[in-house]
């Protein structure tokens, strides 16, 4: 079984060809970073236009690299949401066109499920597993019980963790996207210099909060002597921020490990996924936590943590194997929770 995957839900235009023996035959990702950099964040209209201009070429490149003809495809999978709707529409319409022209199955994949199942592409792991999903728009702890079956244990009550990285980078003039820039700067910094808060640490449950940490970073920058913030200040603040993030994420994940073991005594694997899972310090911290909890730790290679189409193609394969295909009347979804039953998370009622 061989599938073409398409990803256009954010600022990466991507196409990949993957087979059911877990081979990534092609994985092409074109970042739009340069187009968005002057604005310090993603501009949805610019993103959608860039996807329109480049997607055909990216798909052709992936098919060439995979030495695959359209008549050799068993299906086409596309990120059908959640994401920036203009971009999602570009990918979905393209995938529908290919599916209709070739009369092959069309599979609309939840972008978050793409991240969630990546560990099954890279490693031979079965359900259930505990999943920490950390990206630019999400920060969630879930139990992955099966394809299409996720139970949310916790989420952020305000900002996503990737957003906190991006805002920190912006405040320090490090450019966009912020995560890799903060990690680079933190490499030479002293993480103990600035005492930043650890929101939610020590509380019951598995929810996250990052807005207080973001505010503390801003106040710290403002308290530094006026004028140029020195390279040392930047490095120390990035390192202190990264330590604070890893600290709270580990604390919340520790609670999730306990909840997971209680509900699934046979489960023994902790998986991390999403763009922020590319962060080396976070990976090391989570590896330590998994060791302490007697759990196996799986983190996909960095290239498959940030947005890509191999994860979409793979989720398409998992769904197609189960007969889960979609009609050409599928409507792109700006919002698409992995666990639709999970209640809205708020700060209210969370006990210290
Ligand atoms: O999964 P992703 O590529 O896109 C979304 O679905 O959101 O995640 C992007 C996020 C951005 O916020 C980016 O700054 C962050 O992942 N990120 C990182 C690193 N690489 C990407 N954050 C921390 N450290 C990194 N090395
Ligand atoms: Zn993503």
CSV table of C-alpha atoms and ligand atoms in Angstrom, one decimal:
chain,number,residue,atom,x,y,z
A,1,UNK,CA,0.0,0.0,0.0
A,2,UNK,CA,1.4,3.4,-1.1
A,3,UNK,CA,-0.1,6.8,-0.2
A,4,UNK,CA,0.6,10.4,-1.2
A,5,UNK,CA,0.2,12.8,1.8
A,6,UNK,CA,-0.3,16.5,1.6
A,7,UNK,CA,0.1,19.1,4.4
A,8,UNK,CA,-0.9,22.8,4.0
A,9,UNK,CA,-2.6,23.6,7.3
A,10,UNK,CA,0.0,26.1,8.6
A,11,UNK,CA,3.1,27.6,7.1
A,12,UNK,CA,4.8,24.5,5.6
A,13,UNK,CA,3.8,23.3,2.1
A,14,UNK,CA,4.6,19.6,2.2
A,15,UNK,CA,4.1,16.4,0.2
A,16,UNK,CA,5.3,12.8,1.0
A,17,UNK,CA,4.9,9.3,-0.3
A,18,UNK,CA,4.9,6.5,2.4
A,19,UNK,CA,4.2,2.8,2.2
A,20,UNK,CA,2.6,0.4,4.7
A,21,UNK,CA,5.9,-1.2,5.5
A,22,UNK,CA,6.8,2.1,7.2
A,23,UNK,CA,9.1,3.3,4.4
A,24,UNK,CA,9.2,7.1,3.7
A,25,UNK,CA,9.8,7.1,0.0
A,26,UNK,CA,9.8,10.9,-0.3
A,27,UNK,CA,9.3,13.7,2.2
A,28,UNK,CA,9.4,17.2,0.8
A,29,UNK,CA,8.8,20.2,3.1
A,30,UNK,CA,8.9,23.8,1.8
A,31,UNK,CA,8.9,26.3,4.6
A,32,UNK,CA,7.3,29.8,4.1
A,33,UNK,CA,9.4,31.3,6.9
A,34,UNK,CA,10.9,34.0,4.7
A,35,UNK,CA,7.5,35.2,3.5
A,36,UNK,CA,6.2,35.6,7.1
A,37,UNK,CA,9.4,36.7,8.9
A,38,UNK,CA,8.9,40.5,8.3
A,39,UNK,CA,5.6,40.2,10.2
A,40,UNK,CA,7.0,38.3,13.2
A,41,UNK,CA,4.3,35.6,12.8
A,42,UNK,CA,2.2,33.7,10.3
A,43,UNK,CA,-0.1,35.8,8.1
A,44,UNK,CA,-2.9,33.5,7.0
A,45,UNK,CA,-3.6,35.1,3.6
A,46,UNK,CA,0.1,35.0,2.7
A,47,UNK,CA,0.2,31.4,3.8
A,48,UNK,CA,-2.7,30.4,1.6
A,49,UNK,CA,-1.3,32.1,-1.5
A,50,UNK,CA,2.1,30.5,-1.0
A,51,UNK,CA,0.5,27.1,-0.8
A,52,UNK,CA,-1.5,27.7,-4.0
A,53,UNK,CA,1.7,28.8,-5.8
A,54,UNK,CA,4.0,25.9,-4.7
A,55,UNK,CA,1.9,22.8,-3.9
A,56,UNK,CA,1.7,21.4,-7.4
A,57,UNK,CA,5.5,21.5,-7.8
A,58,UNK,CA,6.1,20.1,-4.3
A,59,UNK,CA,3.8,17.1,-5.1
A,60,UNK,CA,5.6,16.5,-8.4
A,61,UNK,CA,8.9,16.6,-6.6
A,62,UNK,CA,7.7,14.1,-4.0
A,63,UNK,CA,6.3,11.7,-6.7
A,64,UNK,CA,9.6,11.9,-8.6
A,65,UNK,CA,11.7,11.3,-5.5
A,66,UNK,CA,9.5,8.3,-4.7
A,67,UNK,CA,9.7,7.1,-8.3
A,68,UNK,CA,6.0,6.6,-8.1
A,69,UNK,CA,3.4,7.3,-10.8
A,70,UNK,CA,-0.1,8.5,-9.9
A,71,UNK,CA,-1.4,5.1,-11.1
A,72,UNK,CA,0.6,3.4,-8.4
A,73,UNK,CA,-1.0,5.2,-5.5
A,74,UNK,CA,-3.5,3.4,-3.3
A,75,UNK,CA,-4.9,6.7,-1.9
A,76,UNK,CA,-4.3,10.3,-1.2
A,77,UNK,CA,-4.4,11.7,2.3
A,78,UNK,CA,-4.5,15.4,3.3
A,79,UNK,CA,-4.5,17.4,6.5
A,80,UNK,CA,-8.2,18.4,6.6
A,81,UNK,CA,-7.8,20.6,9.7
A,82,UNK,CA,-7.4,21.9,12.2
A,83,UNK,CA,-5.4,24.9,10.9
A,84,UNK,CA,-5.5,28.1,8.9
A,85,UNK,CA,-8.6,27.5,6.8
A,86,UNK,CA,-7.3,29.1,3.5
A,87,UNK,CA,-4.3,26.8,3.5
A,88,UNK,CA,-6.3,23.7,4.5
A,89,UNK,CA,-8.7,24.4,1.6
A,90,UNK,CA,-5.8,24.5,-0.9
A,91,UNK,CA,-4.5,21.0,0.2
A,92,UNK,CA,-8.0,19.5,0.5
A,93,UNK,CA,-9.1,20.7,-3.0
A,94,UNK,CA,-5.8,19.4,-4.5
A,95,UNK,CA,-6.2,16.0,-2.9
A,96,UNK,CA,-9.8,15.7,-4.0
A,97,UNK,CA,-8.8,16.5,-7.5
A,98,UNK,CA,-6.1,13.8,-7.5
A,99,UNK,CA,-8.5,11.3,-5.9
A,100,UNK,CA,-11.3,12.1,-8.4
A,101,UNK,CA,-9.0,12.0,-11.5
A,102,UNK,CA,-7.4,8.7,-10.5
A,103,UNK,CA,-10.5,7.2,-8.8
A,104,UNK,CA,-8.5,6.4,-5.6
A,105,UNK,CA,-9.6,6.7,-2.0
A,106,UNK,CA,-9.5,10.2,-0.4
A,107,UNK,CA,-8.6,10.4,3.3
A,108,UNK,CA,-9.0,13.6,5.3
A,109,UNK,CA,-6.5,13.4,8.2
A,110,UNK,CA,-6.7,15.4,11.4
A,111,UNK,CA,-3.3,17.2,11.5
A,112,UNK,CA,-3.1,16.4,15.2
A,113,UNK,CA,-3.6,12.7,14.5
A,114,UNK,CA,-0.7,13.0,12.0
A,115,UNK,CA,1.5,14.1,14.9
A,116,UNK,CA,0.0,11.5,17.2
A,117,UNK,CA,0.7,8.5,15.0
A,118,UNK,CA,4.2,9.5,13.8
A,119,UNK,CA,5.7,7.4,16.6
A,120,UNK,CA,4.1,4.3,15.0
A,121,UNK,CA,5.7,5.2,11.7
A,122,UNK,CA,9.2,5.6,13.2
A,123,UNK,CA,9.0,2.9,15.9
A,124,UNK,CA,7.1,-0.3,16.3
A,125,UNK,CA,4.7,0.7,19.1
A,126,UNK,CA,1.2,-0.5,19.8
A,127,UNK,CA,-1.8,1.1,21.5
A,128,UNK,CA,-2.3,2.3,24.1
A,129,UNK,CA,0.4,4.9,24.7
A,130,UNK,CA,0.6,8.1,26.6
A,131,UNK,CA,1.1,11.1,24.2
A,132,UNK,CA,2.4,14.5,24.9
A,133,UNK,CA,1.5,16.7,22.0
A,134,UNK,CA,3.4,20.0,22.0
A,135,UNK,CA,3.2,22.3,19.0
A,136,UNK,CA,2.6,25.9,18.0
A,137,UNK,CA,-1.1,25.7,18.5
A,138,UNK,CA,-1.5,22.9,21.0
A,139,UNK,CA,-0.2,21.5,24.3
A,140,UNK,CA,-2.0,18.4,25.3
A,141,UNK,CA,-1.6,15.1,27.2
A,142,UNK,CA,-3.7,12.3,25.7
A,143,UNK,CA,-4.1,8.6,25.9
A,144,UNK,CA,-3.9,7.2,22.3
A,145,UNK,CA,-6.2,4.2,22.5
A,146,UNK,CA,-6.4,3.5,18.8
A,147,UNK,CA,-6.7,5.2,15.4
A,148,UNK,CA,-9.3,7.9,15.8
A,149,UNK,CA,-9.6,7.2,19.6
A,150,UNK,CA,-7.9,9.7,21.9
A,151,UNK,CA,-8.7,10.5,25.5
A,152,UNK,CA,-7.5,13.9,26.6
A,153,UNK,CA,-6.0,14.0,30.1
A,154,UNK,CA,-4.9,17.7,30.0
A,155,UNK,CA,-4.5,20.7,27.8
A,156,UNK,CA,-3.4,24.3,28.2
A,157,UNK,CA,-5.8,26.8,29.8
A,158,UNK,CA,-4.3,29.6,27.8
A,159,UNK,CA,-1.3,29.7,25.4
A,160,UNK,CA,0.3,26.7,23.6
A,161,UNK,CA,3.9,25.9,24.5
A,162,UNK,CA,5.2,26.6,21.0
A,163,UNK,CA,3.5,30.0,21.1
A,164,UNK,CA,5.4,30.8,24.3
A,165,UNK,CA,8.7,29.9,22.5
A,166,UNK,CA,7.7,32.1,19.6
A,167,UNK,CA,6.7,35.1,21.8
A,168,UNK,CA,9.9,34.8,23.8
A,169,UNK,CA,11.9,34.9,20.6
A,170,UNK,CA,10.0,37.9,19.4
A,171,UNK,CA,10.6,39.8,22.7
A,172,UNK,CA,14.3,39.1,22.3
A,173,UNK,CA,14.4,40.0,18.7
A,174,UNK,CA,15.5,36.4,17.7
A,175,UNK,CA,13.2,36.2,14.7
A,176,UNK,CA,10.6,33.6,13.6
A,177,UNK,CA,9.9,30.7,14.2
A,178,UNK,CA,11.1,31.2,17.7
A,179,UNK,CA,11.5,27.6,19.0
A,180,UNK,CA,14.8,26.8,17.2
A,181,UNK,CA,16.2,30.3,17.8
A,182,UNK,CA,15.5,30.1,21.5
A,183,UNK,CA,17.0,26.7,21.7
A,184,UNK,CA,20.2,27.8,19.9
A,185,UNK,CA,20.6,30.9,22.1
A,186,UNK,CA,19.9,28.8,25.2
A,187,UNK,CA,22.8,26.5,24.3
A,188,UNK,CA,25.4,29.0,25.7
A,189,UNK,CA,23.2,30.3,28.5
A,190,UNK,CA,22.9,29.9,32.3
A,191,UNK,CA,19.4,28.5,33.0
A,192,UNK,CA,19.6,29.4,36.7
A,193,UNK,CA,20.2,33.1,36.3
A,194,UNK,CA,16.6,34.3,36.0
A,195,UNK,CA,14.0,32.9,38.5
A,196,UNK,CA,11.0,32.4,36.2
A,197,UNK,CA,7.7,31.0,37.4
A,198,UNK,CA,6.6,27.4,36.9
A,199,UNK,CA,2.8,27.8,36.3
A,200,UNK,CA,0.7,24.8,37.4
A,201,UNK,CA,3.7,23.0,38.9
A,202,UNK,CA,2.7,20.9,41.8
A,203,UNK,CA,-1.0,21.1,41.1
A,204,UNK,CA,-3.4,18.1,40.7
A,205,UNK,CA,-4.3,17.1,37.2
A,206,UNK,CA,-2.6,17.5,33.8
A,207,UNK,CA,-3.5,21.0,32.6
A,208,UNK,CA,-0.9,23.5,31.5
A,209,UNK,CA,-0.6,27.3,31.6
A,210,UNK,CA,2.0,29.4,29.9
A,211,UNK,CA,0.7,33.0,29.9
A,212,UNK,CA,2.3,33.8,33.3
A,213,UNK,CA,5.6,32.6,32.1
A,214,UNK,CA,5.4,34.7,29.0
A,215,UNK,CA,4.6,37.7,31.1
A,216,UNK,CA,7.5,37.0,33.4
A,217,UNK,CA,9.8,36.9,30.4
A,218,UNK,CA,8.5,40.3,29.2
A,219,UNK,CA,9.0,41.8,32.6
A,220,UNK,CA,12.5,40.4,32.9
A,221,UNK,CA,13.4,41.9,29.5
A,222,UNK,CA,11.9,45.3,30.6
A,223,UNK,CA,13.9,45.2,33.8
A,224,UNK,CA,17.2,44.8,32.1
A,225,UNK,CA,19.2,48.0,31.6
A,226,UNK,CA,17.7,50.1,28.7
A,227,UNK,CA,19.3,49.8,25.3
A,228,UNK,CA,20.7,46.7,23.7
A,229,UNK,CA,20.1,43.4,25.6
A,230,UNK,CA,23.5,41.7,25.6
A,231,UNK,CA,24.1,38.4,24.0
A,232,UNK,CA,24.7,36.9,27.4
A,233,UNK,CA,21.4,38.3,28.8
A,234,UNK,CA,19.6,36.8,25.8
A,235,UNK,CA,21.3,33.4,26.2
A,236,UNK,CA,20.7,33.3,30.0
A,237,UNK,CA,17.0,34.3,29.6
A,238,UNK,CA,16.4,31.7,26.8
A,239,UNK,CA,18.1,29.0,28.9
A,240,UNK,CA,16.0,30.0,32.0
A,241,UNK,CA,12.8,30.0,29.9
A,242,UNK,CA,13.6,26.6,28.4
A,243,UNK,CA,14.3,25.2,31.9
A,244,UNK,CA,11.0,26.5,33.2
A,245,UNK,CA,9.1,25.0,30.3
A,246,UNK,CA,10.8,21.6,30.7
A,247,UNK,CA,10.2,21.7,34.4
A,248,UNK,CA,6.4,22.3,34.1
A,249,UNK,CA,6.0,19.9,31.2
A,250,UNK,CA,7.7,17.2,33.2
A,251,UNK,CA,5.6,17.9,36.2
A,252,UNK,CA,2.3,17.7,34.3
A,253,UNK,CA,3.5,14.6,32.4
A,254,UNK,CA,4.4,12.9,35.6
A,255,UNK,CA,0.8,13.3,36.8
A,256,UNK,CA,-0.4,12.0,33.4
A,257,UNK,CA,1.9,8.9,33.7
A,258,UNK,CA,0.1,8.0,37.0
A,259,UNK,CA,-3.4,8.6,35.4
A,260,UNK,CA,-2.4,6.5,32.4
A,261,UNK,CA,-1.1,3.6,34.5
A,262,UNK,CA,-4.3,3.6,36.5
A,263,UNK,CA,-6.6,3.4,33.4
A,264,UNK,CA,-4.3,1.2,31.3
A,265,UNK,CA,-2.1,-1.0,33.5
A,266,UNK,CA,-0.7,-2.7,30.4
A,267,UNK,CA,0.5,0.6,28.8
A,268,UNK,CA,4.2,1.3,29.2
A,269,UNK,CA,5.1,3.9,26.6
A,270,UNK,CA,5.5,7.7,26.6
A,271,UNK,CA,5.5,9.4,23.2
A,272,UNK,CA,6.2,13.0,22.5
A,273,UNK,CA,5.1,14.7,19.3
A,274,UNK,CA,4.7,18.1,17.6
A,275,UNK,CA,7.1,20.9,16.7
A,276,UNK,CA,8.3,21.6,20.3
A,277,UNK,CA,9.2,17.9,20.6
A,278,UNK,CA,12.2,18.9,18.4
A,279,UNK,CA,13.7,20.7,21.5
A,280,UNK,CA,16.7,18.8,22.8
A,281,UNK,CA,16.4,20.0,26.4
A,282,UNK,CA,12.8,18.9,26.6
A,283,UNK,CA,13.5,15.5,25.0
A,284,UNK,CA,16.3,14.9,27.5
A,285,UNK,CA,14.0,15.9,30.4
A,286,UNK,CA,11.2,13.6,29.2
A,287,UNK,CA,13.6,10.8,28.7
A,288,UNK,CA,14.7,11.2,32.3
A,289,UNK,CA,11.1,11.2,33.4
A,290,UNK,CA,10.2,8.1,31.4
A,291,UNK,CA,13.2,6.3,33.0
A,292,UNK,CA,12.1,7.4,36.5
A,293,UNK,CA,8.5,6.1,35.7
A,294,UNK,CA,9.8,2.8,34.3
A,295,UNK,CA,8.3,3.7,30.9
A,296,UNK,CA,9.7,3.4,27.4
A,297,UNK,CA,10.3,6.8,25.7
A,298,UNK,CA,9.7,7.4,22.0
A,299,UNK,CA,10.5,10.7,20.3
A,300,UNK,CA,10.4,10.8,16.5
A,301,UNK,CA,13.5,12.3,14.7
A,302,UNK,CA,13.3,16.1,14.8
A,303,UNK,CA,12.4,16.4,11.1
A,304,UNK,CA,9.2,14.3,11.7
A,305,UNK,CA,8.3,16.4,14.8
A,306,UNK,CA,7.8,19.7,13.0
A,307,UNK,CA,5.1,19.8,10.3
A,308,UNK,CA,5.6,17.4,7.4
A,309,UNK,CA,3.5,15.3,5.1
A,310,UNK,CA,5.0,11.9,5.9
A,311,UNK,CA,2.9,12.0,9.1
A,312,UNK,CA,-0.2,12.7,7.1
A,313,UNK,CA,0.5,10.0,4.6
A,314,UNK,CA,1.2,7.5,7.4
A,315,UNK,CA,-2.1,8.5,9.3
A,316,UNK,CA,-3.8,8.0,5.9
A,317,UNK,CA,-2.3,4.5,5.7
A,318,UNK,CA,-3.5,3.7,9.2
A,319,UNK,CA,-7.0,4.9,8.4
A,320,UNK,CA,-7.2,3.2,4.9
A,321,UNK,CA,-6.2,-0.1,6.5
A,322,UNK,CA,-9.2,0.2,8.7
A,323,UNK,CA,-11.5,1.3,5.8
A,324,UNK,CA,-11.8,4.8,7.2
A,325,UNK,CA,-12.0,6.9,4.0
A,326,UNK,CA,-13.8,10.1,3.3
A,327,UNK,CA,-16.2,11.4,0.7
A,328,UNK,CA,-15.4,14.2,-1.8
A,329,UNK,CA,-17.9,16.2,0.1
A,330,UNK,CA,-15.6,16.5,3.1
A,331,UNK,CA,-15.6,20.1,4.4
A,332,UNK,CA,-12.2,21.5,5.6
A,333,UNK,CA,-12.2,22.0,9.4
A,334,UNK,CA,-10.6,25.0,11.1
A,335,UNK,CA,-11.2,23.3,14.4
A,336,UNK,CA,-11.0,19.6,15.0
A,337,UNK,CA,-10.3,18.3,18.5
A,338,UNK,CA,-8.8,14.8,18.9
A,339,UNK,CA,-11.1,14.1,21.8
A,340,UNK,CA,-14.4,15.8,21.1
A,341,UNK,CA,-15.8,14.6,24.4
A,342,UNK,CA,-13.2,16.5,26.5
A,343,UNK,CA,-14.7,19.5,28.4
A,344,UNK,CA,-13.4,23.0,27.8
A,345,UNK,CA,-10.4,23.6,30.1
A,346,UNK,CA,-10.4,26.7,32.2
A,347,UNK,CA,-8.4,27.8,35.2
A,348,UNK,CA,-11.6,27.7,37.3
A,349,UNK,CA,-11.8,24.9,39.7
A,350,UNK,CA,-8.2,23.8,39.4
A,351,UNK,CA,-7.1,23.3,43.0
A,352,UNK,CA,-3.6,24.2,44.1
B,1,LIG,O1,4.0,21.1,14.9
B,1,LIG,P1,4.5,22.4,14.4
B,1,LIG,O2,5.5,22.4,13.3
B,1,LIG,O3,3.3,23.2,13.8
B,1,LIG,C1,2.1,23.3,14.5
B,1,LIG,O4,1.3,22.3,14.3
B,1,LIG,O5,1.9,24.2,15.3
B,1,LIG,O6,5.0,23.2,15.6
B,1,LIG,C2,5.6,24.5,15.4
B,1,LIG,C3,6.0,25.0,16.8
B,1,LIG,C4,6.5,26.5,16.7
B,1,LIG,O7,5.9,27.2,17.8
B,1,LIG,C5,8.0,26.4,16.8
B,1,LIG,O8,8.6,27.5,17.4
B,1,LIG,C6,8.1,25.2,17.7
B,1,LIG,O9,7.2,24.3,17.2
B,1,LIG,N1,9.5,24.5,17.6
B,1,LIG,C7,10.3,24.4,18.6
B,1,LIG,C8,11.5,23.9,18.1
B,1,LIG,N2,11.3,23.6,16.8
B,1,LIG,C9,10.1,24.1,16.5
B,1,LIG,N3,10.2,24.8,20.0
B,1,LIG,C10,11.3,24.6,20.8
B,1,LIG,N4,12.4,24.1,20.3
B,1,LIG,C11,12.6,23.7,19.0
B,1,LIG,N5,13.8,23.2,18.6
B,2,LIG,ZN1,1.7,20.6,13.6
